[in-house]
């Protein structure tokens, strides 16, 4: 199978197969899932803080992934490296003091394609997908990521993100967060023009909504406390890049409608713990749509009936302007819930570690425009949405991994400091 190209070099987007386990062996359901509570600080203000999803994979794991795809090692050796990376991720995440943790997607070669392939080299790729699909994104440094193309219906996931949660739940009792891919991203699998014989775009969208709902519910059943949809394509949809035709087709409104069909499957009580993440991309320490003005995106974005939003902000040039935009456009009532926003306070593309005081100051500044009871913190993006990522601004994947945990620690500590300031203590 042809691998995905990054510039003139080979890179990877295809993730490993996650096999859904329908049976709930822990007696949990979404309605009774405990909400991970933030510990109270000295003040009366409590700010939620949580990660987006991914962490840099250790260099050993990245090498093992490449060797496995090349036929140099057996599956058991790859699984051993993944197990080691997951265990290390959970342990180091717990040490940051974060009230909710994640395995960092160490078993998933990318955030986007776990639903339909097993490995980086393409083993297990769904039979109704071909490799000549459209680009997902062209990044500012010139590299790109390309999607497969759907050739016929019906479309069904062959793997679900809940496998991450199930495996992590065996290793920790701490609350777990899991990210899933939004149906809007997967809608780009369908040919941009025309219809597939015997399988209309409408039928495909119906299948996407069903599968995404199942993906979310299985994560909660497996033990996740919070689930968020990755929606990096939202900002990119406004870019109008002539090299990437779909970005010039005014698809944002269609994306919003499609994703809202998923949120509409859940009650207001359930959606309190279902969020959505937006960012201008983060791959090889490069973005794909940072030049798109948030003023174009936010009024549309907040029409989504998500319970909360994770919004990239630490790397914005004019943060205060965006804080004001959020304050004006975040809805106080969204189909039965009051929307929350977790602003990005650390930049995964930058190797400099923000201080807790810098995190505090961002949150205190944001609270001038966003009610503190609806405010929280996160990272701008996942630290490595794609598994093979040498993190060029960080010297090495292992160095980037160390930086990521340091940034998370600063985020957690800085959020506590902001609580104290905003609470008047």
mmCIF file of C-alpha atoms in Angstrom:
data_model
loop_
_atom_site.group_PDB
_atom_site.id
_atom_site.type_symbol
_atom_site.label_atom_id
_atom_site.label_comp_id
_atom_site.label_asym_id
_atom_site.label_seq_id
_atom_site.Cartn_x
_atom_site.Cartn_y
_atom_site.Cartn_z
ATOM 1 C CA UNK A 1 0.000 0.000 0.000
ATOM 2 C CA UNK A 2 1.260 3.450 -0.849
ATOM 3 C CA UNK A 3 2.051 5.522 2.228
ATOM 4 C CA UNK A 4 1.034 9.135 2.729
ATOM 5 C CA UNK A 5 3.448 11.771 1.531
ATOM 6 C CA UNK A 6 4.937 14.561 3.577
ATOM 7 C CA UNK A 7 6.728 16.747 1.063
ATOM 8 C CA UNK A 8 9.043 14.360 -0.752
ATOM 9 C CA UNK A 9 9.281 12.057 2.238
ATOM 10 C CA UNK A 10 7.040 9.218 3.290
ATOM 11 C CA UNK A 11 4.747 9.908 6.235
ATOM 12 C CA UNK A 12 1.712 8.197 7.634
ATOM 13 C CA UNK A 13 -1.907 8.897 8.397
ATOM 14 C CA UNK A 14 -3.543 5.501 8.577
ATOM 15 C CA UNK A 15 -4.268 4.245 12.112
ATOM 16 C CA UNK A 16 -4.502 0.864 13.660
ATOM 17 C CA UNK A 17 -7.707 -1.117 13.803
ATOM 18 C CA UNK A 18 -9.803 -0.655 16.906
ATOM 19 C CA UNK A 19 -12.261 -3.473 17.426
ATOM 20 C CA UNK A 20 -15.438 -2.321 19.121
ATOM 21 C CA UNK A 21 -16.582 -4.267 22.127
ATOM 22 C CA UNK A 22 -20.319 -3.840 22.294
ATOM 23 C CA UNK A 23 -20.774 -5.473 25.670
ATOM 24 C CA UNK A 24 -20.590 -3.169 28.668
ATOM 25 C CA UNK A 25 -18.572 -5.211 31.138
ATOM 26 C CA UNK A 26 -18.424 -2.476 33.748
ATOM 27 C CA UNK A 27 -22.126 -1.854 34.209
ATOM 28 C CA UNK A 28 -21.763 1.757 33.054
ATOM 29 C CA UNK A 29 -23.946 3.802 30.762
ATOM 30 C CA UNK A 30 -23.731 7.326 29.435
ATOM 31 C CA UNK A 31 -26.524 8.673 31.601
ATOM 32 C CA UNK A 32 -24.776 7.672 34.825
ATOM 33 C CA UNK A 33 -21.189 8.386 33.818
ATOM 34 C CA UNK A 34 -19.551 10.409 36.565
ATOM 35 C CA UNK A 35 -18.399 13.866 35.547
ATOM 36 C CA UNK A 36 -14.737 14.416 36.394
ATOM 37 C CA UNK A 37 -14.836 17.210 38.942
ATOM 38 C CA UNK A 38 -12.136 19.832 39.280
ATOM 39 C CA UNK A 39 -10.734 19.960 42.798
ATOM 40 C CA UNK A 40 -11.639 23.199 44.539
ATOM 41 C CA UNK A 41 -8.947 25.777 45.029
ATOM 42 C CA UNK A 42 -8.758 28.423 47.708
ATOM 43 C CA UNK A 43 -11.250 30.608 45.812
ATOM 44 C CA UNK A 44 -14.814 29.948 44.833
ATOM 45 C CA UNK A 45 -14.094 29.800 41.084
ATOM 46 C CA UNK A 46 -13.505 26.379 39.556
ATOM 47 C CA UNK A 47 -12.020 26.221 36.054
ATOM 48 C CA UNK A 48 -12.132 22.928 34.217
ATOM 49 C CA UNK A 49 -8.909 21.858 32.511
ATOM 50 C CA UNK A 50 -8.417 18.919 30.162
ATOM 51 C CA UNK A 51 -6.242 17.763 27.257
ATOM 52 C CA UNK A 52 -7.283 17.593 23.610
ATOM 53 C CA UNK A 53 -6.036 14.079 22.923
ATOM 54 C CA UNK A 54 -2.705 13.033 21.450
ATOM 55 C CA UNK A 55 0.834 12.957 22.811
ATOM 56 C CA UNK A 56 4.094 12.525 20.870
ATOM 57 C CA UNK A 57 4.918 8.851 20.421
ATOM 58 C CA UNK A 58 8.297 7.734 21.795
ATOM 59 C CA UNK A 59 11.022 7.310 19.180
ATOM 60 C CA UNK A 60 11.061 3.568 19.899
ATOM 61 C CA UNK A 61 7.376 3.279 19.097
ATOM 62 C CA UNK A 62 7.720 5.310 15.919
ATOM 63 C CA UNK A 63 10.569 3.045 14.795
ATOM 64 C CA UNK A 64 8.516 -0.029 15.642
ATOM 65 C CA UNK A 65 5.589 1.269 13.574
ATOM 66 C CA UNK A 66 7.811 1.796 10.554
ATOM 67 C CA UNK A 67 9.506 -1.595 11.023
ATOM 68 C CA UNK A 68 6.154 -3.340 11.320
ATOM 69 C CA UNK A 69 4.902 -1.804 8.093
ATOM 70 C CA UNK A 70 8.149 -2.878 6.421
ATOM 71 C CA UNK A 71 7.716 -6.458 7.607
ATOM 72 C CA UNK A 72 10.794 -6.310 9.859
ATOM 73 C CA UNK A 73 9.023 -7.117 13.125
ATOM 74 C CA UNK A 74 5.995 -9.134 14.133
ATOM 75 C CA UNK A 75 2.732 -7.727 15.476
ATOM 76 C CA UNK A 76 3.571 -8.892 18.999
ATOM 77 C CA UNK A 77 6.681 -6.687 19.053
ATOM 78 C CA UNK A 78 4.689 -3.663 17.902
ATOM 79 C CA UNK A 79 2.014 -4.290 20.517
ATOM 80 C CA UNK A 80 4.666 -4.504 23.221
ATOM 81 C CA UNK A 81 5.972 -1.061 22.266
ATOM 82 C CA UNK A 82 2.454 0.359 22.209
ATOM 83 C CA UNK A 83 1.725 -1.141 25.615
ATOM 84 C CA UNK A 84 4.920 0.393 26.975
ATOM 85 C CA UNK A 85 4.041 3.810 25.538
ATOM 86 C CA UNK A 86 0.489 3.711 26.914
ATOM 87 C CA UNK A 87 1.655 2.753 30.390
ATOM 88 C CA UNK A 88 4.282 5.503 30.387
ATOM 89 C CA UNK A 89 1.785 8.075 29.082
ATOM 90 C CA UNK A 90 -0.781 7.343 31.776
ATOM 91 C CA UNK A 91 1.807 7.362 34.539
ATOM 92 C CA UNK A 92 3.406 10.636 33.434
ATOM 93 C CA UNK A 93 0.015 12.236 32.809
ATOM 94 C CA UNK A 94 -1.014 11.419 36.368
ATOM 95 C CA UNK A 95 2.168 13.096 37.639
ATOM 96 C CA UNK A 96 1.119 16.392 36.023
ATOM 97 C CA UNK A 97 -1.762 16.703 38.489
ATOM 98 C CA UNK A 98 -4.307 16.788 35.680
ATOM 99 C CA UNK A 99 -7.816 15.939 36.943
ATOM 100 C CA UNK A 100 -8.492 13.960 33.758
ATOM 101 C CA UNK A 101 -5.967 12.082 31.632
ATOM 102 C CA UNK A 102 -5.613 10.222 28.345
ATOM 103 C CA UNK A 103 -3.363 7.579 26.849
ATOM 104 C CA UNK A 104 -2.297 10.121 24.223
ATOM 105 C CA UNK A 105 -3.546 7.946 21.332
ATOM 106 C CA UNK A 106 -0.384 5.833 21.518
ATOM 107 C CA UNK A 107 -2.129 2.939 19.762
ATOM 108 C CA UNK A 108 -3.602 5.095 16.996
ATOM 109 C CA UNK A 109 -1.403 6.184 14.107
ATOM 110 C CA UNK A 110 -3.600 9.237 13.559
ATOM 111 C CA UNK A 111 -6.557 11.089 14.987
ATOM 112 C CA UNK A 112 -8.610 10.754 11.801
ATOM 113 C CA UNK A 113 -8.525 7.306 10.263
ATOM 114 C CA UNK A 114 -8.783 4.747 13.050
ATOM 115 C CA UNK A 115 -12.326 3.910 11.849
ATOM 116 C CA UNK A 116 -11.239 2.138 8.672
ATOM 117 C CA UNK A 117 -7.678 0.781 8.731
ATOM 118 C CA UNK A 118 -5.425 -1.312 10.952
ATOM 119 C CA UNK A 119 -1.866 -0.109 10.487
ATOM 120 C CA UNK A 120 0.294 2.661 9.126
ATOM 121 C CA UNK A 121 1.135 0.638 6.047
ATOM 122 C CA UNK A 122 -2.522 -0.001 5.276
ATOM 123 C CA UNK A 123 -3.161 -3.544 6.430
ATOM 124 C CA UNK A 124 -6.871 -3.951 6.932
ATOM 125 C CA UNK A 125 -7.843 -0.908 4.911
ATOM 126 C CA UNK A 126 -11.561 -1.159 4.250
ATOM 127 C CA UNK A 127 -12.254 -2.822 0.920
ATOM 128 C CA UNK A 128 -14.435 0.052 -0.264
ATOM 129 C CA UNK A 129 -11.643 2.632 0.034
ATOM 130 C CA UNK A 130 -8.976 3.551 -2.527
ATOM 131 C CA UNK A 131 -5.781 5.506 -1.958
ATOM 132 C CA UNK A 132 -6.339 8.265 -4.507
ATOM 133 C CA UNK A 133 -8.575 10.525 -2.412
ATOM 134 C CA UNK A 134 -8.349 14.268 -1.941
ATOM 135 C CA UNK A 135 -5.968 16.100 0.337
ATOM 136 C CA UNK A 136 -7.174 16.696 3.849
ATOM 137 C CA UNK A 137 -4.733 19.579 4.328
ATOM 138 C CA UNK A 138 -1.718 21.321 2.875
ATOM 139 C CA UNK A 139 0.337 22.753 5.711
ATOM 140 C CA UNK A 140 2.211 26.042 5.859
ATOM 141 C CA UNK A 141 5.585 24.304 5.496
ATOM 142 C CA UNK A 142 4.414 22.661 2.247
ATOM 143 C CA UNK A 143 3.749 19.097 3.364
ATOM 144 C CA UNK A 144 0.319 17.544 2.995
ATOM 145 C CA UNK A 145 -1.925 14.756 4.222
ATOM 146 C CA UNK A 146 -4.131 12.844 1.807
ATOM 147 C CA UNK A 147 -7.334 10.954 2.485
ATOM 148 C CA UNK A 148 -8.553 7.705 0.927
ATOM 149 C CA UNK A 149 -11.523 7.754 -1.467
ATOM 150 C CA UNK A 150 -14.759 5.880 -0.906
ATOM 151 C CA UNK A 151 -15.535 3.638 -3.888
ATOM 152 C CA UNK A 152 -18.858 2.102 -2.847
ATOM 153 C CA UNK A 153 -21.230 1.783 0.073
ATOM 154 C CA UNK A 154 -22.185 1.119 2.701
ATOM 155 C CA UNK A 155 -19.669 2.818 4.980
ATOM 156 C CA UNK A 156 -19.057 1.250 8.361
ATOM 157 C CA UNK A 157 -16.323 1.729 10.939
ATOM 158 C CA UNK A 158 -14.105 -1.295 11.409
ATOM 159 C CA UNK A 159 -12.586 0.180 14.561
ATOM 160 C CA UNK A 160 -13.710 2.483 17.361
ATOM 161 C CA UNK A 161 -11.831 4.844 19.682
ATOM 162 C CA UNK A 162 -13.276 3.032 22.678
ATOM 163 C CA UNK A 163 -10.474 0.472 22.427
ATOM 164 C CA UNK A 164 -8.108 3.162 23.716
ATOM 165 C CA UNK A 165 -10.350 3.731 26.708
ATOM 166 C CA UNK A 166 -10.803 0.044 27.448
ATOM 167 C CA UNK A 167 -7.075 -0.605 27.502
ATOM 168 C CA UNK A 168 -6.326 2.510 29.558
ATOM 169 C CA UNK A 169 -9.100 1.780 32.047
ATOM 170 C CA UNK A 170 -7.244 -1.393 33.031
ATOM 171 C CA UNK A 171 -4.193 0.664 34.026
ATOM 172 C CA UNK A 172 -5.618 3.653 35.889
ATOM 173 C CA UNK A 173 -8.531 4.636 38.089
ATOM 174 C CA UNK A 174 -8.240 8.319 37.156
ATOM 175 C CA UNK A 175 -10.924 9.933 34.971
ATOM 176 C CA UNK A 176 -10.252 9.423 31.262
ATOM 177 C CA UNK A 177 -10.754 11.703 28.263
ATOM 178 C CA UNK A 178 -11.100 10.395 24.696
ATOM 179 C CA UNK A 179 -11.150 12.231 21.382
ATOM 180 C CA UNK A 180 -13.072 10.910 18.362
ATOM 181 C CA UNK A 181 -13.122 12.040 14.763
ATOM 182 C CA UNK A 182 -15.986 14.255 13.630
ATOM 183 C CA UNK A 183 -18.170 13.001 10.763
ATOM 184 C CA UNK A 184 -17.381 16.214 8.884
ATOM 185 C CA UNK A 185 -13.790 15.058 8.390
ATOM 186 C CA UNK A 186 -14.871 11.641 7.174
ATOM 187 C CA UNK A 187 -17.369 13.238 4.786
ATOM 188 C CA UNK A 188 -14.322 14.107 2.671
ATOM 189 C CA UNK A 189 -13.937 10.413 1.852
ATOM 190 C CA UNK A 190 -16.858 10.735 -0.550
ATOM 191 C CA UNK A 191 -15.879 12.039 -4.005
ATOM 192 C CA UNK A 192 -16.134 15.817 -4.082
ATOM 193 C CA UNK A 193 -18.171 15.766 -7.277
ATOM 194 C CA UNK A 194 -20.809 13.325 -8.473
ATOM 195 C CA UNK A 195 -22.463 10.362 -6.788
ATOM 196 C CA UNK A 196 -21.388 6.778 -6.224
ATOM 197 C CA UNK A 197 -23.499 4.196 -8.047
ATOM 198 C CA UNK A 198 -26.067 2.799 -5.649
ATOM 199 C CA UNK A 199 -24.876 4.853 -2.684
ATOM 200 C CA UNK A 200 -25.883 8.480 -2.490
ATOM 201 C CA UNK A 201 -24.154 11.188 -0.521
ATOM 202 C CA UNK A 202 -27.230 11.358 1.718
ATOM 203 C CA UNK A 203 -26.987 7.639 2.507
ATOM 204 C CA UNK A 204 -23.303 8.071 3.265
ATOM 205 C CA UNK A 205 -23.985 10.976 5.625
ATOM 206 C CA UNK A 206 -26.671 8.925 7.390
ATOM 207 C CA UNK A 207 -24.130 6.155 7.926
ATOM 208 C CA UNK A 208 -21.524 8.634 9.188
ATOM 209 C CA UNK A 209 -23.897 10.034 11.798
ATOM 210 C CA UNK A 210 -24.825 6.545 12.991
ATOM 211 C CA UNK A 211 -21.209 5.472 13.257
ATOM 212 C CA UNK A 212 -20.045 8.619 15.054
ATOM 213 C CA UNK A 213 -22.837 8.311 17.591
ATOM 214 C CA UNK A 214 -21.795 4.713 18.193
ATOM 215 C CA UNK A 215 -18.145 5.770 18.521
ATOM 216 C CA UNK A 216 -19.031 8.256 21.252
ATOM 217 C CA UNK A 217 -21.369 5.951 23.151
ATOM 218 C CA UNK A 218 -18.842 3.119 23.144
ATOM 219 C CA UNK A 219 -16.231 5.453 24.642
ATOM 220 C CA UNK A 220 -18.522 6.298 27.540
ATOM 221 C CA UNK A 221 -19.445 2.652 28.023
ATOM 222 C CA UNK A 222 -15.730 1.772 28.127
ATOM 223 C CA UNK A 223 -15.163 4.265 30.925
ATOM 224 C CA UNK A 224 -14.484 7.706 29.436
ATOM 225 C CA UNK A 225 -15.686 10.684 31.490
ATOM 226 C CA UNK A 226 -15.420 13.181 28.635
ATOM 227 C CA UNK A 227 -15.410 12.792 24.840
ATOM 228 C CA UNK A 228 -14.657 15.491 22.292
ATOM 229 C CA UNK A 229 -14.929 15.552 18.508
ATOM 230 C CA UNK A 230 -11.880 16.676 16.522
ATOM 231 C CA UNK A 231 -12.969 19.386 14.072
ATOM 232 C CA UNK A 232 -9.743 20.822 12.670
ATOM 233 C CA UNK A 233 -11.335 20.916 9.200
ATOM 234 C CA UNK A 234 -13.725 23.662 10.336
ATOM 235 C CA UNK A 235 -11.246 26.526 10.110
ATOM 236 C CA UNK A 236 -9.620 24.993 7.041
ATOM 237 C CA UNK A 237 -12.987 25.016 5.237
ATOM 238 C CA UNK A 238 -12.708 28.812 5.087
ATOM 239 C CA UNK A 239 -9.230 28.950 3.585
ATOM 240 C CA UNK A 240 -10.049 28.633 -0.099
ATOM 241 C CA UNK A 241 -6.706 27.063 -1.043
ATOM 242 C CA UNK A 242 -6.709 26.497 -4.848
ATOM 243 C CA UNK A 243 -4.328 23.566 -4.377
ATOM 244 C CA UNK A 244 -6.950 21.836 -2.224
ATOM 245 C CA UNK A 245 -10.333 22.134 -3.979
ATOM 246 C CA UNK A 246 -12.648 21.163 -1.115
ATOM 247 C CA UNK A 247 -11.488 24.203 0.899
ATOM 248 C CA UNK A 248 -13.051 26.448 -1.742
ATOM 249 C CA UNK A 249 -16.471 24.771 -1.789
ATOM 250 C CA UNK A 250 -18.006 26.666 1.178
ATOM 251 C CA UNK A 251 -18.493 23.446 3.151
ATOM 252 C CA UNK A 252 -18.457 24.906 6.666
ATOM 253 C CA UNK A 253 -22.251 25.162 6.918
ATOM 254 C CA UNK A 254 -22.599 21.577 5.684
ATOM 255 C CA UNK A 255 -20.020 20.471 8.265
ATOM 256 C CA UNK A 256 -21.927 22.243 11.048
ATOM 257 C CA UNK A 257 -25.213 20.625 10.030
ATOM 258 C CA UNK A 258 -23.642 17.175 9.796
ATOM 259 C CA UNK A 259 -21.956 17.401 13.195
ATOM 260 C CA UNK A 260 -25.127 18.764 14.788
ATOM 261 C CA UNK A 261 -26.958 15.668 13.608
ATOM 262 C CA UNK A 262 -24.641 13.731 15.927
ATOM 263 C CA UNK A 263 -25.123 16.086 18.876
ATOM 264 C CA UNK A 264 -28.883 15.848 18.348
ATOM 265 C CA UNK A 265 -28.666 12.118 19.151
ATOM 266 C CA UNK A 266 -27.733 12.951 22.759
ATOM 267 C CA UNK A 267 -29.705 14.501 25.602
ATOM 268 C CA UNK A 268 -28.710 17.803 27.195
ATOM 269 C CA UNK A 269 -27.419 15.897 30.223
ATOM 270 C CA UNK A 270 -25.235 13.741 28.001
ATOM 271 C CA UNK A 271 -23.910 16.644 25.947
ATOM 272 C CA UNK A 272 -22.510 18.356 29.040
ATOM 273 C CA UNK A 273 -19.611 15.904 28.673
ATOM 274 C CA UNK A 274 -19.405 15.905 24.856
ATOM 275 C CA UNK A 275 -17.217 18.630 23.405
ATOM 276 C CA UNK A 276 -15.664 19.730 20.141
ATOM 277 C CA UNK A 277 -12.136 20.875 19.397
ATOM 278 C CA UNK A 278 -11.134 23.429 16.776
ATOM 279 C CA UNK A 279 -7.633 24.446 15.726
ATOM 280 C CA UNK A 280 -5.662 25.445 12.601
ATOM 281 C CA UNK A 281 -3.814 22.132 12.567
ATOM 282 C CA UNK A 282 -0.637 20.817 14.176
ATOM 283 C CA UNK A 283 1.545 18.390 12.243
ATOM 284 C CA UNK A 284 5.330 18.381 12.060
ATOM 285 C CA UNK A 285 5.074 21.570 14.141
ATOM 286 C CA UNK A 286 3.192 23.255 11.295
ATOM 287 C CA UNK A 287 -0.369 24.622 10.907
ATOM 288 C CA UNK A 288 -2.716 24.550 7.914
ATOM 289 C CA UNK A 289 -5.134 27.446 8.460
ATOM 290 C CA UNK A 290 -3.762 29.842 11.066
ATOM 291 C CA UNK A 291 -4.274 32.693 8.585
ATOM 292 C CA UNK A 292 -8.067 32.248 8.644
ATOM 293 C CA UNK A 293 -9.708 34.904 10.843
ATOM 294 C CA UNK A 294 -11.593 33.478 13.814
ATOM 295 C CA UNK A 295 -14.262 36.105 13.153
ATOM 296 C CA UNK A 296 -15.268 34.011 10.144
ATOM 297 C CA UNK A 297 -15.443 30.772 12.101
ATOM 298 C CA UNK A 298 -16.703 31.411 15.631
ATOM 299 C CA UNK A 299 -20.275 32.572 14.878
ATOM 300 C CA UNK A 300 -20.792 29.370 12.868
ATOM 301 C CA UNK A 301 -18.847 27.166 15.275
ATOM 302 C CA UNK A 302 -20.988 28.044 18.260
ATOM 303 C CA UNK A 303 -24.108 26.989 16.375
ATOM 304 C CA UNK A 304 -22.981 23.469 17.183
ATOM 305 C CA UNK A 305 -24.883 21.994 20.121
ATOM 306 C CA UNK A 306 -21.753 20.741 21.832
ATOM 307 C CA UNK A 307 -21.602 20.990 25.582
ATOM 308 C CA UNK A 308 -18.185 22.570 25.466
ATOM 309 C CA UNK A 309 -15.539 23.757 23.018
ATOM 310 C CA UNK A 310 -11.767 23.424 23.086
ATOM 311 C CA UNK A 311 -10.438 26.414 21.143
ATOM 312 C CA UNK A 312 -6.841 26.978 20.028
ATOM 313 C CA UNK A 313 -5.744 30.351 21.375
ATOM 314 C CA UNK A 314 -2.235 30.296 22.880
ATOM 315 C CA UNK A 315 -0.653 30.643 19.426
ATOM 316 C CA UNK A 316 -3.055 33.362 18.208
ATOM 317 C CA UNK A 317 -1.414 36.716 17.453
ATOM 318 C CA UNK A 318 -4.259 38.739 19.020
ATOM 319 C CA UNK A 319 -5.712 36.652 21.816
ATOM 320 C CA UNK A 320 -7.721 39.418 23.423
ATOM 321 C CA UNK A 321 -9.642 40.051 20.229
ATOM 322 C CA UNK A 322 -10.591 36.362 20.093
ATOM 323 C CA UNK A 323 -11.578 36.365 23.776
ATOM 324 C CA UNK A 324 -13.965 39.194 22.932
ATOM 325 C CA UNK A 325 -15.341 37.298 19.929
ATOM 326 C CA UNK A 326 -15.965 34.236 22.085
ATOM 327 C CA UNK A 327 -17.680 36.300 24.735
ATOM 328 C CA UNK A 328 -20.013 37.771 22.129
ATOM 329 C CA UNK A 329 -20.822 34.565 20.228
ATOM 330 C CA UNK A 330 -20.732 31.702 22.772
ATOM 331 C CA UNK A 331 -24.377 30.757 23.340
ATOM 332 C CA UNK A 332 -25.821 30.853 26.856
ATOM 333 C CA UNK A 333 -28.395 28.260 25.772
ATOM 334 C CA UNK A 334 -27.728 25.570 23.194
ATOM 335 C CA UNK A 335 -30.592 23.108 22.998
ATOM 336 C CA UNK A 336 -30.877 22.844 26.752
ATOM 337 C CA UNK A 337 -27.324 23.477 27.957
ATOM 338 C CA UNK A 338 -25.098 26.456 28.698
ATOM 339 C CA UNK A 339 -22.034 26.190 26.473
ATOM 340 C CA UNK A 340 -18.586 26.187 28.030
ATOM 341 C CA UNK A 341 -15.271 27.085 26.397
ATOM 342 C CA UNK A 342 -11.818 25.761 27.248
ATOM 343 C CA UNK A 343 -9.222 28.068 25.741
ATOM 344 C CA UNK A 344 -5.833 26.865 24.546
ATOM 345 C CA UNK A 345 -3.110 28.138 26.896
ATOM 346 C CA UNK A 346 -0.158 26.075 25.627
ATOM 347 C CA UNK A 347 1.173 25.774 22.065
ATOM 348 C CA UNK A 348 2.206 22.214 21.077
ATOM 349 C CA UNK A 349 4.066 23.509 18.002
ATOM 350 C CA UNK A 350 6.441 25.585 20.118
ATOM 351 C CA UNK A 351 9.133 23.902 22.208
ATOM 352 C CA UNK A 352 9.175 26.684 24.808
ATOM 353 C CA UNK A 353 7.262 25.674 27.923
ATOM 354 C CA UNK A 354 4.773 28.253 29.109
ATOM 355 C CA UNK A 355 5.055 29.159 32.780
ATOM 356 C CA UNK A 356 2.128 28.653 35.151
ATOM 357 C CA UNK A 357 2.003 32.421 35.540
ATOM 358 C CA UNK A 358 1.614 32.879 31.779
ATOM 359 C CA UNK A 359 -1.221 30.361 31.797
ATOM 360 C CA UNK A 360 -2.836 32.196 34.701
ATOM 361 C CA UNK A 361 -2.595 35.518 32.919
ATOM 362 C CA UNK A 362 -4.238 34.146 29.765
ATOM 363 C CA UNK A 363 -7.195 32.845 31.752
ATOM 364 C CA UNK A 364 -7.571 35.992 33.819
ATOM 365 C CA UNK A 365 -7.494 38.071 30.628
ATOM 366 C CA UNK A 366 -10.084 35.820 28.976
ATOM 367 C CA UNK A 367 -12.346 36.108 32.033
ATOM 368 C CA UNK A 368 -12.748 39.819 31.290
ATOM 369 C CA UNK A 369 -14.917 38.799 28.318
ATOM 370 C CA UNK A 370 -16.052 35.234 29.091
ATOM 371 C CA UNK A 371 -17.890 34.462 32.342
ATOM 372 C CA UNK A 372 -15.512 32.540 34.614
ATOM 373 C CA UNK A 373 -18.141 29.878 35.306
ATOM 374 C CA UNK A 374 -18.125 29.042 31.586
ATOM 375 C CA UNK A 375 -14.335 29.188 31.139
ATOM 376 C CA UNK A 376 -11.594 26.577 31.327
ATOM 377 C CA UNK A 377 -8.217 25.640 29.861
ATOM 378 C CA UNK A 378 -6.758 23.180 27.407
ATOM 379 C CA UNK A 379 -3.855 22.857 24.980
ATOM 380 C CA UNK A 380 -4.093 24.419 21.534
ATOM 381 C CA UNK A 381 -4.135 21.017 19.846
ATOM 382 C CA UNK A 382 -3.138 17.444 20.357
ATOM 383 C CA UNK A 383 0.631 17.275 20.728
ATOM 384 C CA UNK A 384 1.030 14.811 17.834
ATOM 385 C CA UNK A 385 -2.165 14.032 15.912
ATOM 386 C CA UNK A 386 -0.101 11.831 13.559
ATOM 387 C CA UNK A 387 2.013 9.041 14.991
ATOM 388 C CA UNK A 388 5.076 9.446 12.762
ATOM 389 C CA UNK A 389 6.120 12.974 13.669
ATOM 390 C CA UNK A 390 9.740 13.947 14.231
ATOM 391 C CA UNK A 391 8.681 17.281 15.799
ATOM 392 C CA UNK A 392 11.322 19.366 13.958
ATOM 393 C CA UNK A 393 11.105 22.326 16.357
ATOM 394 C CA UNK A 394 11.661 20.033 19.322
ATOM 395 C CA UNK A 395 14.918 18.239 18.326
ATOM 396 C CA UNK A 396 13.372 14.753 18.673
ATOM 397 C CA UNK A 397 10.108 12.957 19.448
ATOM 398 C CA UNK A 398 11.358 12.046 22.922
ATOM 399 C CA UNK A 399 12.291 15.658 23.644
ATOM 400 C CA UNK A 400 8.863 16.726 22.387
ATOM 401 C CA UNK A 401 7.267 14.189 24.705
ATOM 402 C CA UNK A 402 9.088 15.672 27.687
ATOM 403 C CA UNK A 403 8.040 19.164 26.627
ATOM 404 C CA UNK A 404 4.413 18.055 26.289
ATOM 405 C CA UNK A 405 4.220 16.823 29.875
ATOM 406 C CA UNK A 406 5.934 19.978 31.116
ATOM 407 C CA UNK A 407 3.372 22.092 29.249
ATOM 408 C CA UNK A 408 0.500 20.069 30.701
ATOM 409 C CA UNK A 409 1.927 20.533 34.201
ATOM 410 C CA UNK A 410 2.108 24.299 33.633
ATOM 411 C CA UNK A 411 -1.449 24.298 32.306
ATOM 412 C CA UNK A 412 -2.757 22.542 35.401
ATOM 413 C CA UNK A 413 -0.805 24.715 37.837
ATOM 414 C CA UNK A 414 -1.609 27.910 35.969
ATOM 415 C CA UNK A 415 -5.299 27.045 35.978
ATOM 416 C CA UNK A 416 -5.197 26.717 39.768
ATOM 417 C CA UNK A 417 -3.463 30.098 39.992
ATOM 418 C CA UNK A 418 -6.190 31.636 37.824
ATOM 419 C CA UNK A 419 -8.844 30.137 40.100
ATOM 420 C CA UNK A 420 -7.263 31.881 43.050
ATOM 421 C CA UNK A 421 -7.148 35.225 41.270
ATOM 422 C CA UNK A 422 -10.672 35.001 39.889
ATOM 423 C CA UNK A 423 -12.013 33.708 43.181
ATOM 424 C CA UNK A 424 -10.630 36.716 45.003
ATOM 425 C CA UNK A 425 -8.354 34.798 47.339
#
